Amino acid sequence: MKPFNLSRSFDCVIVGGGHGGSQTAAALRQSGFTGSIALIGAEPEVPYDRPSLSKDYLAGKKSFDRMYLRPQDFWAAREVELLLGRHVSAVNPEARTVTTDRGECFTYGQLVWAAGGDPRKLTCPGKELTGVFYIRSKADCDALIDVLPDAQRIVIIGGGYIGLEAAAVFREIGKDVILVEALDRVLARVAGEPVSRFYENEHQAHGVDIRLNSSVASLDGTNGRVSSVVLVSGEAVAADIVVVGIGIIPSVGPLAAAGAEGANGIDVDAFCRTSLPDIYCIGDCARLQNGPGIRIESVQNATDQATTAAKAICGEFKAYDATPWFWSDQYDLKIQTVGLNCGFDSIVTRGDPATRSFSVIYLKNGAVLALDCINSPRDYVQGRKLVDNAARIDPAALADTSRQLKEIDLVMS
Ligand code: FAD
């Protein structure tokens, strides 16, 4: 048998087979890149849609074969070599190589780091008990789905989007759900108070027991299996399983060890270039320096940064300036966000949350920064222009639902 070649060369090596990595390969070919491309991914699956994991896939409403980001024959047709099920453990920028946990060594001409993030893990006593789950990969989700039939009482730790989406799925399949959030409202890091309160009310109306201002002290177990979550208050909340959604840690260890600058992600310029020559970083693990200086965890960000990096590799330097957007599905509610609300100093609520269709508009110094649109796709579509133009509009006009946002824009700006 021919031995596997442990040392190979590619014109472009992409690390990470998720949203950003797969789009980089596609965009390279679209931009006319004719060199060899390797897409190295730790997960064994060909690139798939991650957001579905905590939504339709967890709910059993979508099979995995409907989650592929590209048709199965896409990669071979575009001569993208998929090297899956291997983890890049080292980067050597001088030798221009990456090494995998299988002992392979690949030389690169250009390197794109698109490794996303690992779920932030609990650090409290009991964290290692069985019955504690995270949702980041298909494997994580499958492990959780396997135990669901035997689990009735589910404690979710973390009131961010993933925790809330999982809560909605669990209620829809009849589980008892307690959601524990350390802060004084859900979605506190990403949304304004009206949005948080709306989702708290919705989840409570669907039977979720939400505990705000509740930090976890420890997990207790019997025979190595979790049986309760002990809160700092001393209360022990019974749990058959625990699902943790408390954010991610950017997966940048090998790149940071190689000397790429950045804390909490890798710093990149407007073309997604790192401080190391011919190494780009995109998606959840990249911290763009021309902008709000934060990492953005969204499909839009990963996809658009991938295109920016691919174009730069092909010699077309177009600074990343995409308008951020995001969505989340819970029950029959779709929230669509456009813009980033970082630093907002006032909020306008447009429409009545009691109707379950309304928008929250974030302003800074009177200019529109972002909108959260709940079951309100028209505001989402029309609000993008207000965000792009940093429109200054009388808050009373923004709140006036008798006029569409596009009309207000025309009249007032
Ligand atoms: P990923 O898609 O995570 O891909 C990174 C890949 O790199 C992974 O496959 C990982 O295994 C691999 N990898 C890591 N380290 C290495 C290594 N050293 N070597 C090789 N491979 C490595 N965003 C939205 O906009 N809307 C949503 O509704 C939404 N819902 C979500 C629901 C869930 C459950 C999750 C987990 C995320 C959700 N997101 C959502 C966020 C969105 O999925 C991410 O922002 C997006 O996937 C980021 O793309 P990425 O390419 O940066 O990382």
CSV table of C-alpha atoms and ligand atoms in Angstrom, one decimal:
chain,number,residue,atom,x,y,z
A,1,MET,CA,0.0,0.0,0.0
A,2,LYS,CA,1.2,3.5,-0.9
A,3,PRO,CA,2.1,5.3,2.4
A,4,PHE,CA,0.2,8.6,3.0
A,5,ASN,CA,2.4,11.5,2.1
A,6,LEU,CA,3.0,13.3,5.4
A,7,SER,CA,4.6,16.3,3.9
A,8,ARG,CA,2.8,18.2,1.1
A,9,SER,CA,2.6,21.7,-0.3
A,10,PHE,CA,-0.4,23.9,-1.1
A,11,ASP,CA,-0.6,27.4,-2.5
A,12,CYS,CA,-3.3,28.1,0.1
A,13,VAL,CA,-3.9,26.2,3.3
A,14,ILE,CA,-7.2,27.0,5.1
A,15,VAL,CA,-7.5,25.9,8.7
A,16,GLY,CA,-11.1,25.3,9.8
A,17,GLY,CA,-13.9,23.8,7.8
A,18,GLY,CA,-16.7,25.9,9.1
A,19,HIS,CA,-18.5,28.9,7.7
A,20,GLY,CA,-15.5,31.0,7.2
A,21,GLY,CA,-13.1,28.3,6.0
A,22,SER,CA,-15.5,26.9,3.4
A,23,GLN,CA,-16.4,30.4,2.1
A,24,THR,CA,-12.7,31.2,1.7
A,25,ALA,CA,-12.1,28.3,-0.6
A,26,ALA,CA,-15.2,29.1,-2.6
A,27,ALA,CA,-14.3,32.8,-2.9
A,28,LEU,CA,-10.8,32.0,-3.9
A,29,ARG,CA,-12.0,30.0,-6.8
A,30,GLN,CA,-14.6,32.7,-7.6
A,31,SER,CA,-11.8,35.3,-7.6
A,32,GLY,CA,-9.8,33.3,-10.1
A,33,PHE,CA,-7.3,31.6,-7.8
A,34,THR,CA,-5.8,28.8,-9.7
A,35,GLY,CA,-3.3,27.5,-7.2
A,36,SER,CA,-3.8,24.4,-5.0
A,37,ILE,CA,-6.1,24.7,-2.0
A,38,ALA,CA,-6.3,22.5,1.1
A,39,LEU,CA,-9.1,22.9,3.7
A,40,ILE,CA,-8.0,21.3,6.9
A,41,GLY,CA,-10.8,20.8,9.4
A,42,ALA,CA,-10.9,19.2,12.9
A,43,GLU,CA,-14.5,17.9,12.4
A,44,PRO,CA,-15.0,14.9,10.2
A,45,GLU,CA,-18.0,16.3,8.4
A,46,VAL,CA,-17.8,18.3,5.2
A,47,PRO,CA,-18.7,22.0,5.9
A,48,TYR,CA,-22.2,22.3,7.3
A,49,ASP,CA,-24.6,24.9,8.7
A,50,ARG,CA,-23.7,25.5,12.3
A,51,PRO,CA,-26.7,27.6,13.4
A,52,SER,CA,-29.1,24.8,12.6
A,53,LEU,CA,-27.5,22.7,15.4
A,54,SER,CA,-29.4,24.6,18.2
A,55,LYS,CA,-32.5,25.0,16.2
A,56,ASP,CA,-34.1,22.5,13.7
A,57,TYR,CA,-31.4,19.8,14.0
A,58,LEU,CA,-31.7,19.7,17.8
A,59,ALA,CA,-35.5,19.7,17.4
A,60,GLY,CA,-35.3,16.7,15.0
A,61,LYS,CA,-36.9,18.8,12.3
A,62,LYS,CA,-33.9,18.9,9.9
A,63,SER,CA,-31.8,16.0,8.9
A,64,PHE,CA,-28.0,16.5,8.6
A,65,ASP,CA,-28.0,15.9,4.9
A,66,ARG,CA,-30.0,19.2,4.5
A,67,MET,CA,-27.3,21.1,6.3
A,68,TYR,CA,-24.3,20.9,4.0
A,69,LEU,CA,-23.1,24.4,3.0
A,70,ARG,CA,-22.3,23.3,-0.5
A,71,PRO,CA,-23.4,20.3,-2.6
A,72,GLN,CA,-21.3,17.2,-1.9
A,73,ASP,CA,-19.5,17.3,-5.3
A,74,PHE,CA,-18.7,21.1,-5.0
A,75,TRP,CA,-15.2,20.6,-3.4
A,76,ALA,CA,-13.8,18.1,-5.9
A,77,ALA,CA,-15.3,20.1,-8.8
A,78,ARG,CA,-13.4,23.1,-7.6
A,79,GLU,CA,-10.2,21.2,-6.8
A,80,VAL,CA,-10.4,22.0,-3.1
A,81,GLU,CA,-8.7,19.2,-1.1
A,82,LEU,CA,-10.6,18.5,2.1
A,83,LEU,CA,-8.4,17.2,4.8
A,84,LEU,CA,-10.9,16.5,7.5
A,85,GLY,CA,-10.7,15.0,11.0
A,86,ARG,CA,-7.3,16.5,11.8
A,87,HIS,CA,-6.4,19.3,14.1
A,88,VAL,CA,-3.7,21.8,13.2
A,89,SER,CA,-1.5,21.8,16.3
A,90,ALA,CA,1.4,24.1,15.2
A,91,VAL,CA,2.2,26.9,12.8
A,92,ASN,CA,5.7,27.8,11.7
A,93,PRO,CA,5.7,31.1,10.0
A,94,GLU,CA,9.4,31.0,9.1
A,95,ALA,CA,9.2,27.6,7.4
A,96,ARG,CA,5.6,28.4,6.2
A,97,THR,CA,4.2,25.1,7.5
A,98,VAL,CA,1.4,23.8,9.6
A,99,THR,CA,1.5,20.5,11.5
A,100,THR,CA,-1.4,18.4,12.3
A,101,ASP,CA,-2.1,16.0,15.2
A,102,ARG,CA,-1.6,13.2,12.8
A,103,GLY,CA,2.0,14.2,12.3
A,104,GLU,CA,1.4,15.6,8.8
A,105,CYS,CA,3.2,18.8,7.8
A,106,PHE,CA,1.8,21.0,5.1
A,107,THR,CA,3.7,23.9,3.5
A,108,TYR,CA,1.6,26.9,2.6
A,109,GLY,CA,2.0,29.8,0.2
A,110,GLN,CA,-0.9,31.7,2.0
A,111,LEU,CA,-2.5,30.6,5.2
A,112,VAL,CA,-6.0,31.4,6.3
A,113,TRP,CA,-6.9,30.7,9.9
A,114,ALA,CA,-10.6,30.1,10.3
A,115,ALA,CA,-10.8,27.9,13.4
A,116,GLY,CA,-13.8,29.5,15.1
A,117,GLY,CA,-14.0,29.0,18.8
A,118,ASP,CA,-14.3,26.3,21.5
A,119,PRO,CA,-17.2,26.5,23.9
A,120,ARG,CA,-16.2,28.2,27.2
A,121,LYS,CA,-16.3,25.4,29.8
A,122,LEU,CA,-17.6,25.4,33.3
A,123,THR,CA,-14.8,25.7,35.9
A,124,CYS,CA,-16.9,24.9,39.0
A,125,PRO,CA,-16.6,21.7,41.0
A,126,GLY,CA,-18.5,18.9,39.3
A,127,LYS,CA,-17.8,20.2,35.8
A,128,GLU,CA,-16.5,16.8,34.7
A,129,LEU,CA,-19.6,14.9,35.6
A,130,THR,CA,-21.3,13.0,32.8
A,131,GLY,CA,-24.6,14.6,31.6
A,132,VAL,CA,-23.0,18.0,31.0
A,133,PHE,CA,-23.3,19.2,27.4
A,134,TYR,CA,-22.2,22.0,25.1
A,135,ILE,CA,-23.5,22.8,21.6
A,136,ARG,CA,-20.8,23.8,19.1
A,137,SER,CA,-20.3,20.9,16.8
A,138,LYS,CA,-22.5,18.1,15.2
A,139,ALA,CA,-20.7,15.7,17.6
A,140,ASP,CA,-21.7,17.8,20.6
A,141,CYS,CA,-25.3,18.0,19.4
A,142,ASP,CA,-25.5,14.3,18.6
A,143,ALA,CA,-24.3,13.4,22.1
A,144,LEU,CA,-27.0,15.6,23.5
A,145,ILE,CA,-29.7,14.2,21.2
A,146,ASP,CA,-28.8,10.7,22.3
A,147,VAL,CA,-29.6,11.3,25.9
A,148,LEU,CA,-32.8,13.5,25.4
A,149,PRO,CA,-35.3,10.6,25.5
A,150,ASP,CA,-34.2,9.8,29.1
A,151,ALA,CA,-33.9,13.3,30.4
A,152,GLN,CA,-36.9,15.2,31.6
A,153,ARG,CA,-35.4,17.9,33.8
A,154,ILE,CA,-32.9,20.0,31.9
A,155,VAL,CA,-31.0,22.9,33.4
A,156,ILE,CA,-29.5,25.4,30.9
A,157,ILE,CA,-26.6,27.5,32.1
A,158,GLY,CA,-26.4,30.8,30.2
A,159,GLY,CA,-29.1,33.1,28.8
A,160,GLY,CA,-27.5,34.0,25.5
A,161,TYR,CA,-28.8,33.0,22.1
A,162,ILE,CA,-27.7,29.4,22.2
A,163,GLY,CA,-29.1,28.8,25.7
A,164,LEU,CA,-32.4,30.4,24.7
A,165,GLU,CA,-32.7,28.5,21.4
A,166,ALA,CA,-32.0,25.3,23.2
A,167,ALA,CA,-34.6,26.2,25.8
A,168,ALA,CA,-37.2,26.8,23.1
A,169,VAL,CA,-36.5,23.4,21.5
A,170,PHE,CA,-36.6,21.6,24.8
A,171,ARG,CA,-40.0,23.1,25.7
A,172,GLU,CA,-41.4,22.2,22.3
A,173,ILE,CA,-40.6,18.6,23.0
A,174,GLY,CA,-42.1,18.7,26.4
A,175,LYS,CA,-39.0,18.9,28.7
A,176,ASP,CA,-38.9,20.7,32.0
A,177,VAL,CA,-36.5,23.6,31.6
A,178,ILE,CA,-34.8,25.8,34.1
A,179,LEU,CA,-32.5,28.5,32.7
A,180,VAL,CA,-29.9,29.9,35.0
A,181,GLU,CA,-28.4,33.3,34.1
A,182,ALA,CA,-25.7,35.1,36.1
A,183,LEU,CA,-26.7,38.6,35.0
A,184,ASP,CA,-29.9,40.5,35.7
A,185,ARG,CA,-31.4,39.8,32.2
A,186,VAL,CA,-31.0,37.3,29.4
A,187,LEU,CA,-29.2,38.5,26.2
A,188,ALA,CA,-27.5,41.2,28.3
A,189,ARG,CA,-24.3,41.2,26.3
A,190,VAL,CA,-26.0,41.6,22.9
A,191,ALA,CA,-29.4,43.3,23.2
A,192,GLY,CA,-31.1,46.2,24.9
A,193,GLU,CA,-33.4,45.7,27.9
A,194,PRO,CA,-36.7,45.7,25.9
A,195,VAL,CA,-35.5,42.8,23.9
A,196,SER,CA,-34.3,40.9,27.0
A,197,ARG,CA,-37.5,41.4,28.8
A,198,PHE,CA,-39.6,40.4,25.8
A,199,TYR,CA,-37.7,37.1,25.5
A,200,GLU,CA,-37.8,36.4,29.3
A,201,ASN,CA,-41.6,36.9,29.1
A,202,GLU,CA,-41.9,34.6,26.0
A,203,HIS,CA,-39.9,31.8,27.6
A,204,GLN,CA,-41.8,32.1,30.9
A,205,ALA,CA,-45.1,32.0,29.0
A,206,HIS,CA,-43.8,28.8,27.3
A,207,GLY,CA,-43.0,27.3,30.7
A,208,VAL,CA,-39.3,28.0,31.1
A,209,ASP,CA,-38.3,28.7,34.7
A,210,ILE,CA,-35.8,31.5,34.4
A,211,ARG,CA,-33.4,32.3,37.2
A,212,LEU,CA,-31.7,35.7,36.8
A,213,ASN,CA,-28.8,36.9,39.0
A,214,SER,CA,-28.1,33.3,39.7
A,215,SER,CA,-24.5,32.1,39.5
A,216,VAL,CA,-23.6,28.4,39.6
A,217,ALA,CA,-21.5,27.3,42.5
A,218,SER,CA,-21.1,23.6,41.7
A,219,LEU,CA,-22.7,20.6,40.0
A,220,ASP,CA,-23.6,17.7,42.2
A,221,GLY,CA,-23.8,14.1,41.0
A,222,THR,CA,-24.5,10.5,41.8
A,223,ASN,CA,-22.2,7.8,40.5
A,224,GLY,CA,-20.4,10.3,38.3
A,225,ARG,CA,-23.6,11.6,36.7
A,226,VAL,CA,-24.9,15.1,37.2
A,227,SER,CA,-28.0,15.2,39.4
A,228,SER,CA,-28.3,18.9,40.4
A,229,VAL,CA,-26.9,22.4,39.8
A,230,VAL,CA,-26.1,24.2,43.0
A,231,LEU,CA,-26.5,27.9,42.9
A,232,VAL,CA,-24.5,30.4,44.8
A,233,SER,CA,-27.7,31.1,46.8
A,234,GLY,CA,-27.4,27.5,48.1
A,235,GLU,CA,-30.4,26.2,46.2
A,236,ALA,CA,-29.9,22.9,44.5
A,237,VAL,CA,-31.8,22.6,41.2
A,238,ALA,CA,-32.5,19.0,40.2
A,239,ALA,CA,-31.2,18.1,36.7
A,240,ASP,CA,-31.1,15.0,34.6
A,241,ILE,CA,-28.8,16.8,32.2
A,242,VAL,CA,-27.1,20.2,32.0
A,243,VAL,CA,-26.6,22.2,28.9
A,244,VAL,CA,-24.0,25.0,29.0
A,245,GLY,CA,-24.0,28.0,26.7
A,246,ILE,CA,-21.7,30.6,28.2
A,247,GLY,CA,-19.8,31.8,25.2
A,248,ILE,CA,-16.7,30.7,23.3
A,249,ILE,CA,-12.9,31.0,23.6
A,250,PRO,CA,-11.4,31.7,20.2
A,251,SER,CA,-9.4,28.7,18.8
A,252,VAL,CA,-6.2,30.4,18.1
A,253,GLY,CA,-3.6,28.6,20.3
A,254,PRO,CA,-1.2,27.5,17.5
A,255,LEU,CA,-1.4,30.8,15.7
A,256,ALA,CA,-0.9,32.8,18.9
A,257,ALA,CA,2.0,30.5,19.8
A,258,ALA,CA,3.5,31.3,16.4
A,259,GLY,CA,3.6,35.0,17.3
A,260,ALA,CA,0.4,36.4,15.8
A,261,GLU,CA,-0.7,39.5,17.7
A,262,GLY,CA,-3.9,39.7,19.6
A,263,ALA,CA,-5.6,39.0,22.9
A,264,ASN,CA,-9.1,37.3,22.9
A,265,GLY,CA,-8.7,36.4,19.3
A,266,ILE,CA,-6.1,37.4,16.6
A,267,ASP,CA,-5.9,41.0,15.6
A,268,VAL,CA,-6.4,41.6,11.8
A,269,ASP,CA,-6.3,44.6,9.6
A,270,ALA,CA,-9.1,45.7,7.1
A,271,PHE,CA,-8.0,42.9,4.8
A,272,CYS,CA,-8.0,40.2,7.5
A,273,ARG,CA,-4.2,40.1,7.6
A,274,THR,CA,-2.6,39.1,10.8
A,275,SER,CA,0.8,40.5,12.0
A,276,LEU,CA,2.5,37.4,10.5
A,277,PRO,CA,3.4,37.4,6.7
A,278,ASP,CA,0.9,35.8,4.4
A,279,ILE,CA,-1.3,34.7,7.3
A,280,TYR,CA,-4.9,35.8,7.4
A,281,CYS,CA,-7.5,35.2,10.2
A,282,ILE,CA,-11.3,35.4,9.8
A,283,GLY,CA,-14.5,34.7,11.5
A,284,ASP,CA,-15.3,34.1,15.2
A,285,CYS,CA,-11.6,34.1,16.1
A,286,ALA,CA,-10.6,37.3,14.4
A,287,ARG,CA,-10.6,40.8,15.9
A,288,LEU,CA,-10.9,43.4,13.3
A,289,GLN,CA,-8.9,46.5,14.1
A,290,ASN,CA,-10.7,48.9,11.8
A,291,GLY,CA,-14.1,49.0,13.5
A,292,PRO,CA,-15.4,48.4,16.9
A,293,GLY,CA,-12.3,46.3,17.8
A,294,ILE,CA,-14.3,43.3,18.9
A,295,ARG,CA,-14.7,39.8,17.6
A,296,ILE,CA,-18.1,39.2,16.0
A,297,GLU,CA,-19.6,35.8,16.2
A,298,SER,CA,-22.0,35.4,13.2
A,299,VAL,CA,-22.3,33.6,9.9
A,300,GLN,CA,-22.4,37.0,8.1
A,301,ASN,CA,-19.1,38.1,9.6
A,302,ALA,CA,-17.3,34.8,8.9
A,303,THR,CA,-18.6,34.7,5.3
A,304,ASP,CA,-17.9,38.3,4.5
A,305,GLN,CA,-14.4,38.2,6.1
A,306,ALA,CA,-13.7,35.1,4.1
A,307,THR,CA,-14.5,36.9,0.9
A,308,THR,CA,-12.3,39.9,1.9
A,309,ALA,CA,-9.3,37.6,2.7
A,310,ALA,CA,-9.8,35.6,-0.5
A,311,LYS,CA,-9.9,38.7,-2.6
A,312,ALA,CA,-6.8,40.1,-0.9
A,313,ILE,CA,-5.0,36.8,-1.6
A,314,CYS,CA,-5.9,37.3,-5.3
A,315,GLY,CA,-4.5,40.9,-5.2
A,316,GLU,CA,-7.9,42.7,-4.9
A,317,PHE,CA,-7.6,44.7,-1.7
A,318,LYS,CA,-11.0,45.8,-0.6
A,319,ALA,CA,-11.3,46.8,3.0
A,320,TYR,CA,-13.9,44.8,5.0
A,321,ASP,CA,-16.8,47.1,5.6
A,322,ALA,CA,-19.9,44.8,5.6
A,323,THR,CA,-22.9,45.8,7.6
A,324,PRO,CA,-23.3,43.2,10.4
A,325,TRP,CA,-26.4,41.1,10.5
A,326,PHE,CA,-27.6,38.2,12.7
A,327,TRP,CA,-30.7,36.2,13.4
A,328,SER,CA,-32.0,33.8,16.0
A,329,ASP,CA,-35.1,31.5,16.0
A,330,GLN,CA,-37.0,30.7,19.1
A,331,TYR,CA,-40.5,29.2,19.1
A,332,ASP,CA,-42.4,31.1,16.3
A,333,LEU,CA,-40.2,34.2,16.8
A,334,LYS,CA,-37.4,35.3,14.5
A,335,ILE,CA,-35.2,38.1,15.7
A,336,GLN,CA,-33.1,39.8,12.9
A,337,THR,CA,-30.4,42.2,13.9
A,338,VAL,CA,-28.7,44.7,11.6
A,339,GLY,CA,-25.8,46.8,12.7
A,340,LEU,CA,-23.9,46.6,16.0
A,341,ASN,CA,-25.3,48.3,19.0
A,342,CYS,CA,-22.0,48.8,20.8
A,343,GLY,CA,-21.9,52.1,22.7
A,344,PHE,CA,-25.6,53.0,22.2
A,345,ASP,CA,-26.9,55.8,24.4
A,346,SER,CA,-30.6,55.6,23.6
A,347,ILE,CA,-33.2,53.2,22.5
A,348,VAL,CA,-36.5,53.6,20.6
A,349,THR,CA,-39.1,50.8,20.7
A,350,ARG,CA,-41.1,50.7,17.5
A,351,GLY,CA,-44.3,48.8,17.9
A,352,ASP,CA,-45.8,47.1,20.8
A,353,PRO,CA,-43.9,44.0,22.2
A,354,ALA,CA,-47.3,42.6,23.3
A,355,THR,CA,-48.2,42.1,19.6
A,356,ARG,CA,-45.0,39.9,19.2
A,357,SER,CA,-43.9,42.0,16.3
A,358,PHE,CA,-41.8,45.0,17.0
A,359,SER,CA,-38.3,46.5,16.6
A,360,VAL,CA,-35.8,48.1,18.9
A,361,ILE,CA,-33.7,50.8,17.4
A,362,TYR,CA,-30.3,51.7,19.0
A,363,LEU,CA,-28.9,55.2,18.6
A,364,LYS,CA,-25.7,56.9,19.6
A,365,ASN,CA,-25.6,60.7,19.6
A,366,GLY,CA,-28.9,60.6,17.7
A,367,ALA,CA,-27.6,58.4,14.9
A,368,VAL,CA,-29.0,54.9,14.2
A,369,LEU,CA,-26.5,52.2,15.1
A,370,ALA,CA,-28.5,49.0,14.9
A,371,LEU,CA,-31.9,47.5,15.0
A,372,ASP,CA,-33.3,44.3,16.6
A,373,CYS,CA,-36.4,43.3,14.7
A,374,ILE,CA,-38.6,40.7,16.2
A,375,ASN,CA,-41.1,39.1,13.7
A,376,SER,CA,-40.6,42.3,11.8
A,377,PRO,CA,-38.8,41.6,8.6
A,378,ARG,CA,-39.9,44.8,6.9
A,379,ASP,CA,-38.2,46.9,9.6
A,380,TYR,CA,-35.1,44.7,9.3
A,381,VAL,CA,-34.8,45.2,5.5
A,382,GLN,CA,-35.6,48.9,5.6
A,383,GLY,CA,-33.6,49.6,8.7
A,384,ARG,CA,-30.3,48.5,7.0
A,385,LYS,CA,-30.3,51.8,5.1
A,386,LEU,CA,-30.6,53.8,8.3
A,387,VAL,CA,-27.7,51.9,9.8
A,388,ASP,CA,-25.6,52.3,6.7
A,389,ASN,CA,-26.2,56.0,6.6
A,390,ALA,CA,-26.0,56.4,10.4
A,391,ALA,CA,-29.3,58.3,9.9
A,392,ARG,CA,-30.3,61.0,12.3
A,393,ILE,CA,-34.1,60.8,12.8
A,394,ASP,CA,-36.4,62.2,15.3
A,395,PRO,CA,-37.0,59.3,17.8
A,396,ALA,CA,-40.8,60.0,17.7
A,397,ALA,CA,-40.8,59.5,14.0
A,398,LEU,CA,-38.8,56.2,14.4
A,399,ALA,CA,-41.4,55.0,16.9
A,400,ASP,CA,-44.3,55.9,14.6
A,401,THR,CA,-45.5,52.6,13.1
A,402,SER,CA,-48.0,54.3,10.9
A,403,ARG,CA,-45.1,55.1,8.6
A,404,GLN,CA,-42.6,52.6,7.2
A,405,LEU,CA,-39.0,53.1,8.0
A,406,LYS,CA,-38.2,53.8,4.4
A,407,GLU,CA,-40.7,56.6,4.3
A,408,ILE,CA,-39.3,58.1,7.5
A,409,ASP,CA,-35.9,57.9,6.0
A,410,LEU,CA,-37.0,59.8,2.9
A,411,VAL,CA,-38.9,62.4,4.9
A,412,MET,CA,-36.5,63.1,7.7
A,413,SER,CA,-32.9,62.6,6.5
B,1,FAD,P1,-16.8,27.7,12.7
B,1,FAD,O1,-18.0,27.7,11.8
B,1,FAD,O2,-17.0,27.3,14.1
B,1,FAD,O3,-15.7,26.8,12.1
B,1,FAD,C1,-14.4,26.6,12.7
B,1,FAD,C2,-14.0,25.2,12.3
B,1,FAD,O4,-12.6,25.1,12.6
B,1,FAD,C3,-14.7,24.1,13.2
B,1,FAD,O5,-15.1,23.1,12.4
B,1,FAD,C4,-13.6,23.6,14.1
B,1,FAD,O6,-13.7,22.3,14.4
B,1,FAD,C5,-12.3,23.9,13.2
B,1,FAD,N1,-11.1,24.0,14.0
B,1,FAD,C6,-10.9,24.6,15.2
B,1,FAD,N2,-9.6,24.5,15.5
B,1,FAD,C7,-9.0,23.8,14.5
B,1,FAD,C8,-7.6,23.4,14.3
B,1,FAD,N3,-6.6,23.7,15.1
B,1,FAD,N4,-7.4,22.7,13.2
B,1,FAD,C9,-8.3,22.4,12.3
B,1,FAD,N5,-9.6,22.8,12.4
B,1,FAD,C10,-9.9,23.5,13.5
B,1,FAD,N6,-24.6,32.8,13.9
B,1,FAD,C11,-25.6,33.5,13.2
B,1,FAD,O7,-25.3,34.4,12.5
B,1,FAD,N7,-27.0,33.2,13.4
B,1,FAD,C12,-27.3,32.1,14.2
B,1,FAD,O8,-28.5,31.8,14.4
B,1,FAD,C13,-26.3,31.4,14.9
B,1,FAD,N8,-26.6,30.3,15.6
B,1,FAD,C14,-25.6,29.5,16.1
B,1,FAD,C15,-25.9,28.3,16.8
B,1,FAD,C16,-24.9,27.5,17.3
B,1,FAD,C17,-25.3,26.3,18.1
B,1,FAD,C18,-23.6,27.9,17.2
B,1,FAD,C19,-22.5,27.0,17.8
B,1,FAD,C20,-23.2,29.1,16.5
B,1,FAD,C21,-24.2,29.9,16.0
B,1,FAD,N9,-24.0,31.0,15.3
B,1,FAD,C22,-25.0,31.7,14.7
B,1,FAD,C23,-22.6,31.5,15.1
B,1,FAD,C24,-22.0,31.0,13.8
B,1,FAD,O9,-22.2,29.6,13.6
B,1,FAD,C25,-20.5,31.3,13.9
B,1,FAD,O10,-20.3,32.7,14.0
B,1,FAD,C26,-19.8,30.8,12.6
B,1,FAD,O11,-19.9,29.4,12.5
B,1,FAD,C27,-18.4,31.2,12.6
B,1,FAD,O12,-17.7,30.7,11.5
B,1,FAD,P2,-16.2,30.3,11.7
B,1,FAD,O13,-15.7,29.8,10.3
B,1,FAD,O14,-15.4,31.5,12.3
B,1,FAD,O15,-16.1,29.2,12.7
